[in-house]
């Protein structure tokens, strides 16, 4: 376990900085380092995820996907990024220019804020709030404001309809995401990510929490997919109905921001799911099998984290490339008539299970 | 109670149908042999069009630079779009004046590949080639003269 | 449209109509159809189709062309049932020519017409899934259609605008590989068609999106003149292959697929079922292609006697009527096509009122509109 602990590394950096600088300068320097690290991570994540989506989607559809730029098209997304950067940023004539330019930044800032609170490995954790889950679900829903602004300011009726759909959708599904996470919070007895992970040392909650945990996981995956405006819930874009929904009028870099934010949001939802239900960076442990647990510990936690997140991302892509899109009224029916009641009953059952000490 | 059972049943049934759909796509992602993509410019060498494929009209020439077109303009009349235009000239052969083609004009940009000209040709002078890569940068290149320079009518074709 | 503009000026906000232009460039109109949707939130109050963006005056062009030349123009009307359009024109011209068409021609025409119908329905299935957001279906539909296109390319020389018919018969005889390829395709597609059902038909989201959406009663279907699978889904028995058999349809056994509900799901089901029936027709004929000529003896320039000739056939979309008025010349005096798409589109407003925006897309794709067929 200790060989992969990043706590020592981060502490030594902190101490090294503190020895030569004033406390304020140390804080600022650390902020800059972390911001820089996250920006690089964000870009790489975007490129990798876009490439992965295109390849996976292609294989679902009996295609090869990008094959031309680089070996197996590996440089394709980088080439696309370069193209998007150099593309002319166009603004519609009657658009509200200030809001129009502001919207992509709101979306991307909310994504950054959520990304900051994710635990990647032991000690590799930018923000470890004691209300981590609350923080992340609060921050990740700021993005919808950006989408609403984008739809409103574009001066395009399709955009407006898309934005309004997105608003209704995210507001509803935020509820289910929150409640399904609370089911596990009841088990873990903490809102702090590091403690939730630590509580899963003997086994992941999805296995230890009986059926309620499994139901909570299913609900979380559905609601999480809906919250990122993806898959069967991509009503805000709905290209066969609204051409491109809220980002119809965006081009170039501003479009790229929306595009990246969508993919990174997907990563964030998958990462939360992996952390809360599948133990985050915690290796696969079974009860008291010390030998087995030790073998599992040899795999670095960062691999565990990205492996689990990648699996959930793959699941979300699988949804997207299999299912038809829901209609707006069915979307709301699904949330208010199915997911929410199931969730509420599920929390009660879970509380009862915890109270009686029935979980493993 | 009945309503609750139906409610739960509908959920389970719904999930079952969703999983069924996912199993179909899941089958294809685990069987890359089913991929149907052909990488076109790379497979140019092996790409073989069918015999009857209608690419564009060509006037067949032998190695001795002879063609079979007598300039009867049956194809010009058969063409629905005015794609073909035959410009003929009078040439003195063995002391007799004879009509031969000067230019066999073919406007590819107007052609609908209907094959009627080929069917109407009494001497089987023109055929449809298998070439399908017609893209050019200048529209004027699409108006072609099909008879090669210096070519003449094959002996015995009338 | 003019009405809509008037209401925008000088009326209180609550009374204004919120209308959006769906098309001429829109992913789900599959061509250049423009629909003006009048909305109330997400609910449709009115749909006004505006036509003419791809009008090429095919009927007028026919008046200057010879009868042999007309055939290739009809490829470009309903390009997904190109062969069936050709066949309709040829049958109408052959009525006037009063020639005996060889049995071989009739059987081959029927087989290729059914293959065309299959190809058209496969494409429709793929596109329908795409319209509803399941993009993967598009590629699966195209995979199977590719095999039919190969058959066409080998025998007819082109994949889409085949122009395989000439008045009096066929342009060439069938390719030696035709029979084997067709059998291979049938064997392949019999395995793949159940997959269509698993992927889409049973899917709960798909069912919810289509069931009860765009209901068209039998009476309305008849009064709007909705034919083809869309009409049959409402219970309107209008399959011309049964009611007015042409070519070899009187020699084969098949069921006319009828629905009862008249909603989008019924239209979907009718088309899926029709694919099975088409395969049954092909299977009955493919081994029994009679020997003989592939063309009746005709003159080089066809002239029809003075009179009027009408032929109706069942395309993949519905009833196609070809009406020729001849003055005895080598080209018709007037030519008129009764295209199925035009009549089917006319029911769109009736079906879409009160539905959601997403339902318009569903209804449009279950009507299976081909825009060049509407405009001609």
mmCIF file of C-alpha atoms in Angstrom, chain A:
data_model
loop_
_atom_site.group_PDB
_atom_site.id
_atom_site.type_symbol
_atom_site.label_atom_id
_atom_site.label_comp_id
_atom_site.label_asym_id
_atom_site.label_seq_id
_atom_site.Cartn_x
_atom_site.Cartn_y
_atom_site.Cartn_z
ATOM 1 C CA UNK A 1 0.000 0.000 0.000
ATOM 2 C CA UNK A 2 2.611 2.492 1.020
ATOM 3 C CA UNK A 3 4.646 2.330 -2.148
ATOM 4 C CA UNK A 4 1.858 4.008 -4.064
ATOM 5 C CA UNK A 5 1.089 6.651 -1.442
ATOM 6 C CA UNK A 6 1.324 10.165 -2.858
ATOM 7 C CA UNK A 7 0.957 11.820 0.546
ATOM 8 C CA UNK A 8 4.702 11.868 1.132
ATOM 9 C CA UNK A 9 5.374 13.399 -2.277
ATOM 10 C CA UNK A 10 2.875 16.208 -1.866
ATOM 11 C CA UNK A 11 4.056 16.876 1.688
ATOM 12 C CA UNK A 12 7.679 17.085 0.607
ATOM 13 C CA UNK A 13 6.758 19.560 -2.142
ATOM 14 C CA UNK A 14 4.848 21.627 0.377
ATOM 15 C CA UNK A 15 7.716 21.576 2.872
ATOM 16 C CA UNK A 16 10.253 22.366 0.202
ATOM 17 C CA UNK A 17 8.278 25.409 -0.854
ATOM 18 C CA UNK A 18 7.609 26.504 2.697
ATOM 19 C CA UNK A 19 11.302 26.526 3.571
ATOM 20 C CA UNK A 20 12.058 29.260 1.035
ATOM 21 C CA UNK A 21 8.832 31.280 0.716
ATOM 22 C CA UNK A 22 6.280 33.132 2.794
ATOM 23 C CA UNK A 23 3.059 31.197 3.522
ATOM 24 C CA UNK A 24 1.078 33.366 1.065
ATOM 25 C CA UNK A 25 3.556 32.785 -1.728
ATOM 26 C CA UNK A 26 3.476 29.060 -0.980
ATOM 27 C CA UNK A 27 -0.297 28.987 -1.300
ATOM 28 C CA UNK A 28 -0.214 30.936 -4.557
ATOM 29 C CA UNK A 29 2.512 28.742 -6.006
ATOM 30 C CA UNK A 30 0.659 25.613 -5.047
ATOM 31 C CA UNK A 31 -2.520 26.979 -6.614
ATOM 32 C CA UNK A 32 -0.671 27.676 -9.827
ATOM 33 C CA UNK A 33 0.934 24.229 -9.890
ATOM 34 C CA UNK A 34 -2.392 22.516 -9.273
ATOM 35 C CA UNK A 35 -4.203 24.691 -11.819
ATOM 36 C CA UNK A 36 -1.545 23.926 -14.384
ATOM 37 C CA UNK A 37 -1.666 20.217 -13.643
ATOM 38 C CA UNK A 38 -5.441 20.171 -13.974
ATOM 39 C CA UNK A 39 -5.380 22.106 -17.229
ATOM 40 C CA UNK A 40 -2.983 19.606 -18.735
ATOM 41 C CA UNK A 41 -5.011 16.744 -17.334
ATOM 42 C CA UNK A 42 -8.203 18.294 -18.701
ATOM 43 C CA UNK A 43 -6.786 18.609 -22.194
ATOM 44 C CA UNK A 44 -5.377 15.094 -22.252
ATOM 45 C CA UNK A 45 -8.595 13.718 -20.817
ATOM 46 C CA UNK A 46 -10.629 15.498 -23.485
ATOM 47 C CA UNK A 47 -8.449 14.232 -26.311
ATOM 48 C CA UNK A 48 -8.378 10.678 -25.023
ATOM 49 C CA UNK A 49 -12.084 10.525 -24.318
ATOM 50 C CA UNK A 50 -13.065 11.935 -27.700
ATOM 51 C CA UNK A 51 -10.805 9.432 -29.399
ATOM 52 C CA UNK A 52 -12.144 6.600 -27.269
ATOM 53 C CA UNK A 53 -15.724 7.561 -27.983
ATOM 54 C CA UNK A 54 -15.115 7.680 -31.702
ATOM 55 C CA UNK A 55 -13.378 4.337 -31.729
ATOM 56 C CA UNK A 56 -15.842 2.578 -29.460
ATOM 57 C CA UNK A 57 -18.796 4.010 -31.323
ATOM 58 C CA UNK A 58 -17.212 2.849 -34.561
ATOM 59 C CA UNK A 59 -16.755 -0.687 -33.292
ATOM 60 C CA UNK A 60 -20.361 -0.805 -32.135
ATOM 61 C CA UNK A 61 -21.358 0.276 -35.615
ATOM 62 C CA UNK A 62 -19.182 -2.153 -37.595
ATOM 63 C CA UNK A 63 -16.860 0.658 -38.600
ATOM 64 C CA UNK A 64 -13.178 1.294 -38.014
ATOM 65 C CA UNK A 65 -13.437 4.889 -36.870
ATOM 66 C CA UNK A 66 -10.601 7.346 -37.447
ATOM 67 C CA UNK A 67 -7.734 5.548 -39.186
ATOM 68 C CA UNK A 68 -5.871 8.143 -41.205
ATOM 69 C CA UNK A 69 -4.119 10.616 -38.898
ATOM 70 C CA UNK A 70 -1.373 8.712 -37.180
ATOM 71 C CA UNK A 71 -1.405 5.006 -36.443
ATOM 72 C CA UNK A 72 -5.036 3.900 -36.028
ATOM 73 C CA UNK A 73 -5.985 7.559 -36.173
ATOM 74 C CA UNK A 74 -4.430 8.261 -32.781
ATOM 75 C CA UNK A 75 -3.645 11.866 -33.662
ATOM 76 C CA UNK A 76 -7.106 12.490 -35.073
ATOM 77 C CA UNK A 77 -8.509 14.322 -32.066
ATOM 78 C CA UNK A 78 -5.387 16.443 -31.770
ATOM 79 C CA UNK A 79 -5.803 17.394 -35.425
ATOM 80 C CA UNK A 80 -9.446 18.224 -34.786
ATOM 81 C CA UNK A 81 -8.494 20.348 -31.815
ATOM 82 C CA UNK A 82 -6.037 22.304 -33.952
ATOM 83 C CA UNK A 83 -8.715 22.772 -36.571
ATOM 84 C CA UNK A 84 -11.226 24.003 -33.995
ATOM 85 C CA UNK A 85 -8.713 26.463 -32.569
ATOM 86 C CA UNK A 86 -8.103 28.023 -35.964
ATOM 87 C CA UNK A 87 -11.743 28.083 -36.973
ATOM 88 C CA UNK A 88 -13.487 31.435 -37.213
ATOM 89 C CA UNK A 89 -15.590 32.131 -34.127
ATOM 90 C CA UNK A 90 -18.887 33.271 -35.582
ATOM 91 C CA UNK A 91 -21.601 35.089 -33.688
ATOM 92 C CA UNK A 92 -25.160 35.414 -34.922
ATOM 93 C CA UNK A 93 -26.260 38.921 -35.761
ATOM 94 C CA UNK A 94 -28.809 39.455 -33.020
ATOM 95 C CA UNK A 95 -27.086 37.355 -30.394
ATOM 96 C CA UNK A 96 -26.463 38.762 -26.929
ATOM 97 C CA UNK A 97 -22.730 38.961 -27.443
ATOM 98 C CA UNK A 98 -21.672 39.153 -23.800
ATOM 99 C CA UNK A 99 -23.738 36.175 -22.678
ATOM 100 C CA UNK A 100 -22.951 34.288 -25.858
ATOM 101 C CA UNK A 101 -19.245 34.500 -25.112
ATOM 102 C CA UNK A 102 -19.705 33.901 -21.408
ATOM 103 C CA UNK A 103 -21.677 30.655 -21.663
ATOM 104 C CA UNK A 104 -18.901 28.249 -22.702
ATOM 105 C CA UNK A 105 -16.724 29.504 -19.872
ATOM 106 C CA UNK A 106 -19.395 28.884 -17.249
ATOM 107 C CA UNK A 107 -19.761 25.343 -18.523
ATOM 108 C CA UNK A 108 -16.055 24.690 -18.519
ATOM 109 C CA UNK A 109 -15.433 26.336 -15.153
ATOM 110 C CA UNK A 110 -18.039 24.152 -13.503
ATOM 111 C CA UNK A 111 -16.332 21.149 -14.998
ATOM 112 C CA UNK A 112 -12.966 22.269 -13.622
ATOM 113 C CA UNK A 113 -14.400 22.857 -10.188
ATOM 114 C CA UNK A 114 -15.884 19.388 -10.064
ATOM 115 C CA UNK A 115 -12.711 17.817 -11.380
ATOM 116 C CA UNK A 116 -10.728 19.364 -8.534
ATOM 117 C CA UNK A 117 -12.532 17.409 -5.837
ATOM 118 C CA UNK A 118 -11.942 13.963 -7.308
ATOM 119 C CA UNK A 119 -9.584 11.599 -5.490
ATOM 120 C CA UNK A 120 -7.280 10.025 -8.046
ATOM 121 C CA UNK A 121 -5.143 8.019 -5.649
ATOM 122 C CA UNK A 122 -4.162 8.064 -2.032
ATOM 123 C CA UNK A 123 -2.830 11.538 -1.414
ATOM 124 C CA UNK A 124 -3.451 12.627 -4.994
ATOM 125 C CA UNK A 125 -6.399 14.758 -4.145
ATOM 126 C CA UNK A 126 -6.566 18.498 -4.738
ATOM 127 C CA UNK A 127 -9.529 19.273 -2.509
ATOM 128 C CA UNK A 128 -10.655 16.914 0.213
ATOM 129 C CA UNK A 129 -13.686 18.653 1.658
ATOM 130 C CA UNK A 130 -15.562 17.035 4.460
ATOM 131 C CA UNK A 131 -18.664 17.644 2.353
ATOM 132 C CA UNK A 132 -17.068 16.385 -0.868
ATOM 133 C CA UNK A 133 -20.170 14.767 -2.306
ATOM 134 C CA UNK A 134 -22.358 17.792 -1.643
ATOM 135 C CA UNK A 135 -19.732 20.060 -3.155
ATOM 136 C CA UNK A 136 -19.370 18.034 -6.319
ATOM 137 C CA UNK A 137 -23.078 17.685 -6.955
ATOM 138 C CA UNK A 138 -23.526 21.390 -6.326
ATOM 139 C CA UNK A 139 -20.718 22.434 -8.632
ATOM 140 C CA UNK A 140 -21.508 20.066 -11.458
ATOM 141 C CA UNK A 141 -24.981 21.530 -11.791
ATOM 142 C CA UNK A 142 -23.638 25.037 -12.366
ATOM 143 C CA UNK A 143 -22.918 23.902 -15.900
ATOM 144 C CA UNK A 144 -26.606 23.945 -16.752
ATOM 145 C CA UNK A 145 -26.637 27.690 -16.242
ATOM 146 C CA UNK A 146 -24.061 27.949 -18.986
ATOM 147 C CA UNK A 147 -26.213 25.802 -21.243
ATOM 148 C CA UNK A 148 -29.283 27.917 -20.517
ATOM 149 C CA UNK A 149 -27.350 31.105 -21.222
ATOM 150 C CA UNK A 150 -25.970 29.625 -24.423
ATOM 151 C CA UNK A 151 -29.430 28.706 -25.632
ATOM 152 C CA UNK A 152 -30.936 32.027 -24.681
ATOM 153 C CA UNK A 153 -28.244 34.263 -26.105
ATOM 154 C CA UNK A 154 -27.834 32.454 -29.428
ATOM 155 C CA UNK A 155 -30.961 34.036 -30.932
ATOM 156 C CA UNK A 156 -31.923 30.689 -32.364
ATOM 157 C CA UNK A 157 -35.171 28.939 -31.642
ATOM 158 C CA UNK A 158 -33.610 25.497 -31.758
ATOM 159 C CA UNK A 159 -31.001 26.571 -29.222
ATOM 160 C CA UNK A 160 -33.656 27.965 -26.954
ATOM 161 C CA UNK A 161 -35.715 24.796 -27.005
ATOM 162 C CA UNK A 162 -32.585 22.741 -26.398
ATOM 163 C CA UNK A 163 -31.570 24.905 -23.461
ATOM 164 C CA UNK A 164 -35.001 24.726 -21.892
ATOM 165 C CA UNK A 165 -35.023 20.962 -22.237
ATOM 166 C CA UNK A 166 -31.606 20.802 -20.666
ATOM 167 C CA UNK A 167 -32.763 22.941 -17.773
ATOM 168 C CA UNK A 168 -35.761 20.742 -17.036
ATOM 169 C CA UNK A 169 -33.632 17.651 -17.387
ATOM 170 C CA UNK A 170 -30.709 18.582 -15.173
ATOM 171 C CA UNK A 171 -32.883 20.029 -12.431
ATOM 172 C CA UNK A 172 -34.886 16.791 -12.257
ATOM 173 C CA UNK A 173 -32.037 14.339 -12.479
ATOM 174 C CA UNK A 174 -29.842 16.195 -10.015
ATOM 175 C CA UNK A 175 -32.284 14.922 -7.425
ATOM 176 C CA UNK A 176 -31.775 11.290 -8.313
ATOM 177 C CA UNK A 177 -28.016 11.601 -8.487
ATOM 178 C CA UNK A 178 -27.948 13.187 -5.059
ATOM 179 C CA UNK A 179 -30.290 10.665 -3.476
ATOM 180 C CA UNK A 180 -28.534 7.651 -4.911
ATOM 181 C CA UNK A 181 -25.240 8.958 -3.573
ATOM 182 C CA UNK A 182 -26.876 9.555 -0.206
ATOM 183 C CA UNK A 183 -27.765 5.859 -0.074
ATOM 184 C CA UNK A 184 -24.071 5.093 0.094
ATOM 185 C CA UNK A 185 -23.399 7.998 2.429
ATOM 186 C CA UNK A 186 -25.748 6.269 4.859
ATOM 187 C CA UNK A 187 -23.498 3.237 4.650
ATOM 188 C CA UNK A 188 -20.184 5.035 4.714
ATOM 189 C CA UNK A 189 -21.280 7.493 7.396
ATOM 190 C CA UNK A 190 -19.334 10.300 5.768
ATOM 191 C CA UNK A 191 -19.591 12.850 2.986
ATOM 192 C CA UNK A 192 -15.836 13.076 2.595
ATOM 193 C CA UNK A 193 -14.431 11.244 -0.395
ATOM 194 C CA UNK A 194 -11.289 10.040 1.342
ATOM 195 C CA UNK A 195 -13.324 8.539 4.157
ATOM 196 C CA UNK A 196 -15.805 6.935 1.789
ATOM 197 C CA UNK A 197 -12.895 5.247 0.059
ATOM 198 C CA UNK A 198 -11.258 4.273 3.310
ATOM 199 C CA UNK A 199 -14.513 2.696 4.459
ATOM 200 C CA UNK A 200 -14.390 0.372 1.443
ATOM 201 C CA UNK A 201 -11.139 -1.257 2.395
ATOM 202 C CA UNK A 202 -12.858 -4.536 3.221
ATOM 203 C CA UNK A 203 -14.879 -4.556 0.002
ATOM 204 C CA UNK A 204 -16.661 -2.194 -2.315
ATOM 205 C CA UNK A 205 -20.019 -0.832 -1.259
ATOM 206 C CA UNK A 206 -21.766 -2.181 -4.328
ATOM 207 C CA UNK A 207 -21.012 -5.703 -3.073
ATOM 208 C CA UNK A 208 -21.329 -5.071 0.629
ATOM 209 C CA UNK A 209 -24.506 -3.031 0.513
ATOM 210 C CA UNK A 210 -26.801 -5.826 -0.651
ATOM 211 C CA UNK A 211 -29.511 -5.075 -3.216
ATOM 212 C CA UNK A 212 -30.133 -1.472 -2.131
ATOM 213 C CA UNK A 213 -26.589 -0.551 -3.116
ATOM 214 C CA UNK A 214 -27.051 -2.243 -6.483
ATOM 215 C CA UNK A 215 -30.299 -0.382 -7.103
ATOM 216 C CA UNK A 216 -28.662 2.858 -6.057
ATOM 217 C CA UNK A 217 -25.859 2.169 -8.522
ATOM 218 C CA UNK A 218 -28.309 1.557 -11.382
ATOM 219 C CA UNK A 219 -30.214 4.710 -10.550
ATOM 220 C CA UNK A 220 -26.975 6.632 -10.326
ATOM 221 C CA UNK A 221 -25.843 5.429 -13.742
ATOM 222 C CA UNK A 222 -29.155 6.372 -15.372
ATOM 223 C CA UNK A 223 -29.423 9.731 -13.667
ATOM 224 C CA UNK A 224 -25.736 10.442 -14.167
ATOM 225 C CA UNK A 225 -25.997 9.778 -17.884
ATOM 226 C CA UNK A 226 -28.986 12.090 -17.988
ATOM 227 C CA UNK A 227 -27.159 14.799 -16.072
ATOM 228 C CA UNK A 228 -24.338 14.901 -18.571
ATOM 229 C CA UNK A 229 -26.847 15.295 -21.437
ATOM 230 C CA UNK A 230 -25.583 12.140 -23.036
ATOM 231 C CA UNK A 231 -26.698 8.880 -24.406
ATOM 232 C CA UNK A 232 -30.407 8.253 -24.572
ATOM 233 C CA UNK A 233 -30.915 11.513 -22.705
ATOM 234 C CA UNK A 234 -29.222 13.896 -25.149
ATOM 235 C CA UNK A 235 -32.387 15.911 -25.617
ATOM 236 C CA UNK A 236 -30.571 19.192 -25.277
ATOM 237 C CA UNK A 237 -28.662 18.414 -28.459
ATOM 238 C CA UNK A 238 -31.028 15.932 -30.124
ATOM 239 C CA UNK A 239 -29.460 16.333 -33.515
ATOM 240 C CA UNK A 240 -32.370 14.778 -35.363
ATOM 241 C CA UNK A 241 -34.831 17.174 -33.791
ATOM 242 C CA UNK A 242 -32.975 20.353 -32.885
ATOM 243 C CA UNK A 243 -30.016 20.115 -35.299
ATOM 244 C CA UNK A 244 -27.490 20.649 -32.493
ATOM 245 C CA UNK A 245 -29.588 22.078 -29.693
ATOM 246 C CA UNK A 246 -28.017 24.665 -27.454
ATOM 247 C CA UNK A 247 -24.693 24.836 -29.271
ATOM 248 C CA UNK A 248 -26.136 25.178 -32.772
ATOM 249 C CA UNK A 249 -24.667 28.641 -33.266
ATOM 250 C CA UNK A 250 -21.301 28.010 -31.679
ATOM 251 C CA UNK A 251 -18.217 27.377 -33.707
ATOM 252 C CA UNK A 252 -14.501 27.070 -33.254
ATOM 253 C CA UNK A 253 -13.030 27.167 -29.801
ATOM 254 C CA UNK A 254 -16.277 27.999 -28.041
ATOM 255 C CA UNK A 255 -17.885 24.929 -29.500
ATOM 256 C CA UNK A 256 -14.835 22.946 -28.466
ATOM 257 C CA UNK A 257 -15.382 24.092 -24.885
ATOM 258 C CA UNK A 258 -18.916 22.704 -24.871
ATOM 259 C CA UNK A 259 -17.726 19.562 -26.512
ATOM 260 C CA UNK A 260 -14.865 19.043 -24.069
ATOM 261 C CA UNK A 261 -17.050 19.868 -21.108
ATOM 262 C CA UNK A 262 -19.520 17.177 -22.155
ATOM 263 C CA UNK A 263 -16.817 14.556 -22.241
ATOM 264 C CA UNK A 264 -15.139 15.642 -19.033
ATOM 265 C CA UNK A 265 -18.527 15.733 -17.335
ATOM 266 C CA UNK A 266 -18.967 12.164 -18.371
ATOM 267 C CA UNK A 267 -15.604 11.400 -16.789
ATOM 268 C CA UNK A 268 -16.618 13.171 -13.604
ATOM 269 C CA UNK A 269 -19.876 11.265 -13.281
ATOM 270 C CA UNK A 270 -18.079 7.985 -13.954
ATOM 271 C CA UNK A 271 -15.384 8.912 -11.445
ATOM 272 C CA UNK A 272 -17.929 9.717 -8.738
ATOM 273 C CA UNK A 273 -19.680 6.439 -9.455
ATOM 274 C CA UNK A 274 -16.386 4.583 -9.298
ATOM 275 C CA UNK A 275 -15.394 6.292 -6.062
ATOM 276 C CA UNK A 276 -18.641 5.927 -4.201
ATOM 277 C CA UNK A 277 -19.821 2.542 -5.412
ATOM 278 C CA UNK A 278 -16.687 0.788 -6.611
ATOM 279 C CA UNK A 279 -14.157 1.942 -4.083
ATOM 280 C CA UNK A 280 -12.337 4.605 -6.081
ATOM 281 C CA UNK A 281 -8.602 3.911 -6.019
ATOM 282 C CA UNK A 282 -9.115 1.197 -3.426
ATOM 283 C CA UNK A 283 -7.996 -2.164 -4.832
ATOM 284 C CA UNK A 284 -10.374 -5.091 -4.926
ATOM 285 C CA UNK A 285 -10.412 -6.578 -1.470
ATOM 286 C CA UNK A 286 -12.327 -9.517 -0.138
ATOM 287 C CA UNK A 287 -12.960 -9.506 3.588
ATOM 288 C CA UNK A 288 -10.025 -11.057 5.442
ATOM 289 C CA UNK A 289 -8.205 -12.843 2.647
ATOM 290 C CA UNK A 290 -4.889 -11.204 3.457
ATOM 291 C CA UNK A 291 -2.956 -12.966 0.695
ATOM 292 C CA UNK A 292 -5.406 -12.101 -2.049
ATOM 293 C CA UNK A 293 -5.688 -8.516 -0.818
ATOM 294 C CA UNK A 294 -1.925 -8.122 -0.870
ATOM 295 C CA UNK A 295 -1.684 -9.271 -4.475
ATOM 296 C CA UNK A 296 -4.358 -6.775 -5.399
ATOM 297 C CA UNK A 297 -2.426 -4.035 -3.590
ATOM 298 C CA UNK A 298 0.459 -4.449 -6.033
ATOM 299 C CA UNK A 299 -1.651 -2.887 -8.758
ATOM 300 C CA UNK A 300 -1.252 0.879 -8.300
ATOM 301 C CA UNK A 301 -4.347 2.689 -7.028
ATOM 302 C CA UNK A 302 -4.242 5.090 -9.967
ATOM 303 C CA UNK A 303 -4.747 2.131 -12.290
ATOM 304 C CA UNK A 304 -7.664 0.949 -10.200
ATOM 305 C CA UNK A 305 -9.217 4.394 -10.313
ATOM 306 C CA UNK A 306 -8.887 4.889 -14.051
ATOM 307 C CA UNK A 307 -9.833 1.299 -14.738
ATOM 308 C CA UNK A 308 -13.089 1.573 -12.845
ATOM 309 C CA UNK A 309 -13.850 4.991 -14.291
ATOM 310 C CA UNK A 310 -13.043 3.738 -17.768
ATOM 311 C CA UNK A 311 -15.386 0.819 -17.284
ATOM 312 C CA UNK A 312 -18.228 3.102 -16.282
ATOM 313 C CA UNK A 313 -17.467 5.421 -19.205
ATOM 314 C CA UNK A 314 -17.613 2.438 -21.519
ATOM 315 C CA UNK A 315 -20.970 1.518 -20.027
ATOM 316 C CA UNK A 316 -22.263 5.031 -20.708
ATOM 317 C CA UNK A 317 -21.022 4.842 -24.285
ATOM 318 C CA UNK A 318 -22.699 1.491 -24.653
ATOM 319 C CA UNK A 319 -25.978 3.087 -23.563
ATOM 320 C CA UNK A 320 -25.551 5.938 -25.961
ATOM 321 C CA UNK A 321 -24.828 3.805 -29.007
ATOM 322 C CA UNK A 322 -27.633 1.347 -28.374
ATOM 323 C CA UNK A 323 -30.718 3.178 -27.218
ATOM 324 C CA UNK A 324 -33.055 5.568 -28.936
ATOM 325 C CA UNK A 325 -33.517 8.973 -27.383
ATOM 326 C CA UNK A 326 -36.353 9.616 -24.935
ATOM 327 C CA UNK A 327 -38.980 12.259 -25.478
ATOM 328 C CA UNK A 328 -39.068 15.194 -23.093
ATOM 329 C CA UNK A 329 -42.241 14.121 -21.288
ATOM 330 C CA UNK A 330 -41.004 10.544 -21.001
ATOM 331 C CA UNK A 331 -37.750 11.848 -19.605
ATOM 332 C CA UNK A 332 -39.580 13.631 -16.825
ATOM 333 C CA UNK A 333 -41.891 10.659 -16.284
ATOM 334 C CA UNK A 334 -38.895 8.399 -15.856
ATOM 335 C CA UNK A 335 -37.461 10.682 -13.214
ATOM 336 C CA UNK A 336 -40.533 11.617 -11.208
ATOM 337 C CA UNK A 337 -42.546 8.418 -11.488
ATOM 338 C CA UNK A 338 -39.814 5.817 -11.454
ATOM 339 C CA UNK A 339 -36.358 6.888 -10.317
ATOM 340 C CA UNK A 340 -37.392 9.201 -7.499
ATOM 341 C CA UNK A 341 -39.848 6.872 -5.706
ATOM 342 C CA UNK A 342 -37.477 3.947 -6.138
ATOM 343 C CA UNK A 343 -34.695 6.044 -4.714
ATOM 344 C CA UNK A 344 -36.637 7.212 -1.704
ATOM 345 C CA UNK A 345 -37.760 3.690 -0.817
ATOM 346 C CA UNK A 346 -34.238 2.489 -1.432
ATOM 347 C CA UNK A 347 -32.807 4.973 1.049
ATOM 348 C CA UNK A 348 -35.292 3.823 3.665
ATOM 349 C CA UNK A 349 -34.332 0.200 3.092
ATOM 350 C CA UNK A 350 -30.672 1.092 3.238
ATOM 351 C CA UNK A 351 -31.138 2.995 6.473
ATOM 352 C CA UNK A 352 -32.913 -0.029 7.884
ATOM 353 C CA UNK A 353 -30.113 -2.327 6.709
ATOM 354 C CA UNK A 354 -27.503 -0.116 8.344
ATOM 355 C CA UNK A 355 -29.563 0.189 11.511
ATOM 356 C CA UNK A 356 -29.836 -3.564 11.850
ATOM 357 C CA UNK A 357 -26.203 -4.023 10.887
ATOM 358 C CA UNK A 358 -27.073 -6.409 8.060
ATOM 359 C CA UNK A 359 -24.473 -5.171 5.642
ATOM 360 C CA UNK A 360 -21.136 -6.927 5.437
#
